[in-house]
Short mmCIF file of C-alpha atoms in Angstrom, two decimals:
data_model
loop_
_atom_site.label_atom_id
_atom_site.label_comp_id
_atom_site.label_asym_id
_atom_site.label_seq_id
_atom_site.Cartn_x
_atom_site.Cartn_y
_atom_site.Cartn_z
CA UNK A 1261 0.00 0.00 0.00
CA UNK A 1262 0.99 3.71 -0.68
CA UNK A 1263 2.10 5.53 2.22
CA UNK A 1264 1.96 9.43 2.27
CA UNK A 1265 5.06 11.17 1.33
CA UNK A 1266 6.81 12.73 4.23
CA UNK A 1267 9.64 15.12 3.75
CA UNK A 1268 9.03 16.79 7.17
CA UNK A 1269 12.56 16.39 8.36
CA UNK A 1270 14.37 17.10 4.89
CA UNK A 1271 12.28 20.28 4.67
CA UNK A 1272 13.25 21.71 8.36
CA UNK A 1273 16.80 20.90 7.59
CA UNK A 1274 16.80 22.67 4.13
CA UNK A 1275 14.96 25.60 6.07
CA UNK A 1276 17.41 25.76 8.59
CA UNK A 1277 20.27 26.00 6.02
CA UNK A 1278 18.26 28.60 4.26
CA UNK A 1279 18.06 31.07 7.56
CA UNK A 1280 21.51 30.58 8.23
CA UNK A 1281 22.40 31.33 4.36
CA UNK A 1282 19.65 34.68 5.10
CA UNK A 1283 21.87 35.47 7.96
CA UNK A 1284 25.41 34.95 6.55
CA UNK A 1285 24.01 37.41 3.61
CA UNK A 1286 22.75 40.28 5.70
CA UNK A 1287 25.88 39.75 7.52
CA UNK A 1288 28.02 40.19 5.12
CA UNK A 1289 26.01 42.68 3.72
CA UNK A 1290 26.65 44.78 6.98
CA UNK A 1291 30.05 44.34 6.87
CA UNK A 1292 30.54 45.20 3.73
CA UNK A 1293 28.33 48.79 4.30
CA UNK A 1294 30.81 49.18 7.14
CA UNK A 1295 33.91 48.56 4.93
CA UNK A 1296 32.05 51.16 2.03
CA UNK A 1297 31.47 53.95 5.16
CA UNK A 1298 35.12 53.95 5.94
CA UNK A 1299 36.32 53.96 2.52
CA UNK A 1300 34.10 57.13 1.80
CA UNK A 1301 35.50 58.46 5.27
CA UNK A 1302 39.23 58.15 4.01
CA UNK A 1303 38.45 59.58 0.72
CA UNK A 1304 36.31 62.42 2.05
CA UNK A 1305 39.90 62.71 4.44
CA UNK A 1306 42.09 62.41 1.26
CA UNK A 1307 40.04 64.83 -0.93
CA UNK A 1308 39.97 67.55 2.10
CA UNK A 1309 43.65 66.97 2.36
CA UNK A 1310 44.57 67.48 -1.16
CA UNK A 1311 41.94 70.68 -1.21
CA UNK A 1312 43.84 72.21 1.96
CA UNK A 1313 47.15 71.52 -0.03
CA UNK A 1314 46.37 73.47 -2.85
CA UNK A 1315 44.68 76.16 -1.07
CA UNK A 1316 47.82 76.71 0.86
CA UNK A 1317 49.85 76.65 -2.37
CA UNK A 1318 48.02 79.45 -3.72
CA UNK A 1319 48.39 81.54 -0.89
CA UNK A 1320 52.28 80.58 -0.05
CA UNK A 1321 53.42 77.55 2.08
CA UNK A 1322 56.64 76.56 3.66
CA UNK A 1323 58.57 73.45 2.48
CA UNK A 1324 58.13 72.24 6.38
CA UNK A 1325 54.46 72.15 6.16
CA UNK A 1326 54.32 71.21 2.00
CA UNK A 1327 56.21 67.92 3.27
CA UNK A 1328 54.31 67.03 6.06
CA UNK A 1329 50.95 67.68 3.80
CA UNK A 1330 52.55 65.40 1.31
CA UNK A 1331 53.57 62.89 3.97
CA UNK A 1332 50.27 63.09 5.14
CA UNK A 1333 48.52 62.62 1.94
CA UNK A 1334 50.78 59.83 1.29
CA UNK A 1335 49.50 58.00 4.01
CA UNK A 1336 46.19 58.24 3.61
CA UNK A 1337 45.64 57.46 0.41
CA UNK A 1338 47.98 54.17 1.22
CA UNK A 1339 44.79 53.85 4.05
CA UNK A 1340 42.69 54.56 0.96
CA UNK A 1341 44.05 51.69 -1.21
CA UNK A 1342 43.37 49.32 1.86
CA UNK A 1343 40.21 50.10 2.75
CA UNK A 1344 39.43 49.74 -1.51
CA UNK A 1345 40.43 46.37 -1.11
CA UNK A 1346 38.64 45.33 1.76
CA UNK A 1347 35.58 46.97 0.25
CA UNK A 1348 36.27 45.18 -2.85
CA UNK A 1349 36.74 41.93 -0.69
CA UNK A 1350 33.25 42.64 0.95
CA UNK A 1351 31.60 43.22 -2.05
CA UNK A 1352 32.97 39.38 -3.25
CA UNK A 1353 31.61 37.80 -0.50
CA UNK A 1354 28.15 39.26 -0.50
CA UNK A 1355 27.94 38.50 -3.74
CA UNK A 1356 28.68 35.17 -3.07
CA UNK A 1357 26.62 34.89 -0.25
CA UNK A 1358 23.50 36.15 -2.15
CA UNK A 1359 24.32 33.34 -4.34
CA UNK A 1360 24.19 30.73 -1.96
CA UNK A 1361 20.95 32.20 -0.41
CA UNK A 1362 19.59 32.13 -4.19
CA UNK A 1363 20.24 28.35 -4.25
CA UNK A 1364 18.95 27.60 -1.04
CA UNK A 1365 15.43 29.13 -1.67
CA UNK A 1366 15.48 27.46 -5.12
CA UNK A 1367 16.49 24.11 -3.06
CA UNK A 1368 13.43 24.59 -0.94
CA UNK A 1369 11.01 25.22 -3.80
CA UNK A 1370 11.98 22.81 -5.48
CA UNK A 1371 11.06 20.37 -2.38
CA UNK A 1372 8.08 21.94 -1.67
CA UNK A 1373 6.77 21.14 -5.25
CA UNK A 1374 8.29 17.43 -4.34
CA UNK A 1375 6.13 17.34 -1.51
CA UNK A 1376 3.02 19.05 -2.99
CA UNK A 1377 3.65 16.43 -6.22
CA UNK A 1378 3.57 13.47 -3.77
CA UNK A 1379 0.80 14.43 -1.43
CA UNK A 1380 -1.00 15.05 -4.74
CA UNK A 1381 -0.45 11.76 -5.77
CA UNK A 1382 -1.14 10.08 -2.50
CA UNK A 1383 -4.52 11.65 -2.39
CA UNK A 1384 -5.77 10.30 -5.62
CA UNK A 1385 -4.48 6.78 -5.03
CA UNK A 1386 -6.82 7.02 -1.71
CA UNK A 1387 -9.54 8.48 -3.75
CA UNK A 1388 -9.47 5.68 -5.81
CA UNK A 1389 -9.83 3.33 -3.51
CA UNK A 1390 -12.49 4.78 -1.72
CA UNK A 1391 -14.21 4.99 -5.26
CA UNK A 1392 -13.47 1.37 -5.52
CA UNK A 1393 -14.36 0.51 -1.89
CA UNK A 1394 -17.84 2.60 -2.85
CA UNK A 1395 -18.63 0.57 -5.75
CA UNK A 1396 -17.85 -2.59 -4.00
CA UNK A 1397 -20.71 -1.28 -1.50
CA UNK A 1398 -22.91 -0.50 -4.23
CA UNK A 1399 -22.67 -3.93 -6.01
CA UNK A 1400 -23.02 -6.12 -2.53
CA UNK A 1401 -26.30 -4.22 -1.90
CA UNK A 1402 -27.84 -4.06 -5.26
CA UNK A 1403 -27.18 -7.99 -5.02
CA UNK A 1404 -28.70 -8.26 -1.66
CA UNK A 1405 -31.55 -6.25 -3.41
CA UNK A 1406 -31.71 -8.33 -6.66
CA UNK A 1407 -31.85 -11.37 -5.04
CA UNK A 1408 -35.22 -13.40 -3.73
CA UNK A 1409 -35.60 -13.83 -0.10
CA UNK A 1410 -34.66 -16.76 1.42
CA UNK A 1411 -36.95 -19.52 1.63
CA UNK A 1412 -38.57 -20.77 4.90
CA UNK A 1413 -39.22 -23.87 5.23
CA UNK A 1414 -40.97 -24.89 8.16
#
């Protein structure tokens, strides 16, 4: 006999690896909005830096304070390159992250139509042999109908 499908256990397991995909995304997605926020810091630095430099130039600097300007900007845009690359690191992962969570909802659609599919099936198989066990019913009491009464003799 057919037994209903049950994919109870395969489905909470696939949903737990979905959440956990959901929160490795939005996790990485944080980090990587931290890692854009201090990239935008150090360039706002940098571009303020390079402004107050040639501000300064028009209006007459000392060699003193031109090389520690310089120095300066040197560093920062050094700061700049790394924080580029972490950004650009970030950006990697959450792209690969989103891609896992992709394939993890399509994982658990795709079970759910499994499921669906097999109940489906299940249920007609035990319609039709209700509709069987019905006619079966049917045909025993149109023969109990059909036939002459038992005779009495005595």
């Amino acid at each position: 006999m057919m037994k209903p499908f049950s994919m109870d256990a395969v489905l909470k397991y696939r949903k737990r690896l979905k959440d956990q995909a959901m929160n490795s995304f939005q996790q990485a997605q944080r980090e990587r909005n931290r890692a854009e926020q201090a990239w935008l810091q150090k360039r706002g630095e940098y571009t303020s830096l390079v402004e107050t430099l040639a501000e300064f130039e028009s209006r007459g600097i000392t060699v003193d304070e031109h090389i520690r300007y310089q120095n300066r900007i040197d560093y920062v845009s050094t700061e700049l390159a790394r924080h580029e690359a972490a950004l650009k690191k970030k950006t990697e992962t959450v792209i690969l992250r989103r891609r896992q969570l992709v394939k993890r909802r399509k994982e658990e659609r795709a079970l759910e139509k499994l499921k669906e599919k097999r109940n489906d099936e299940y249920r007609t198989f035990i319609e039709k042999k209700e509709a069987a066990m019905l006619d079966e019913i049917a045909l025993l009491h149109r023969y109990q109908m059909d036939s002459p009464e038992p005779n009495t003799f005595l």
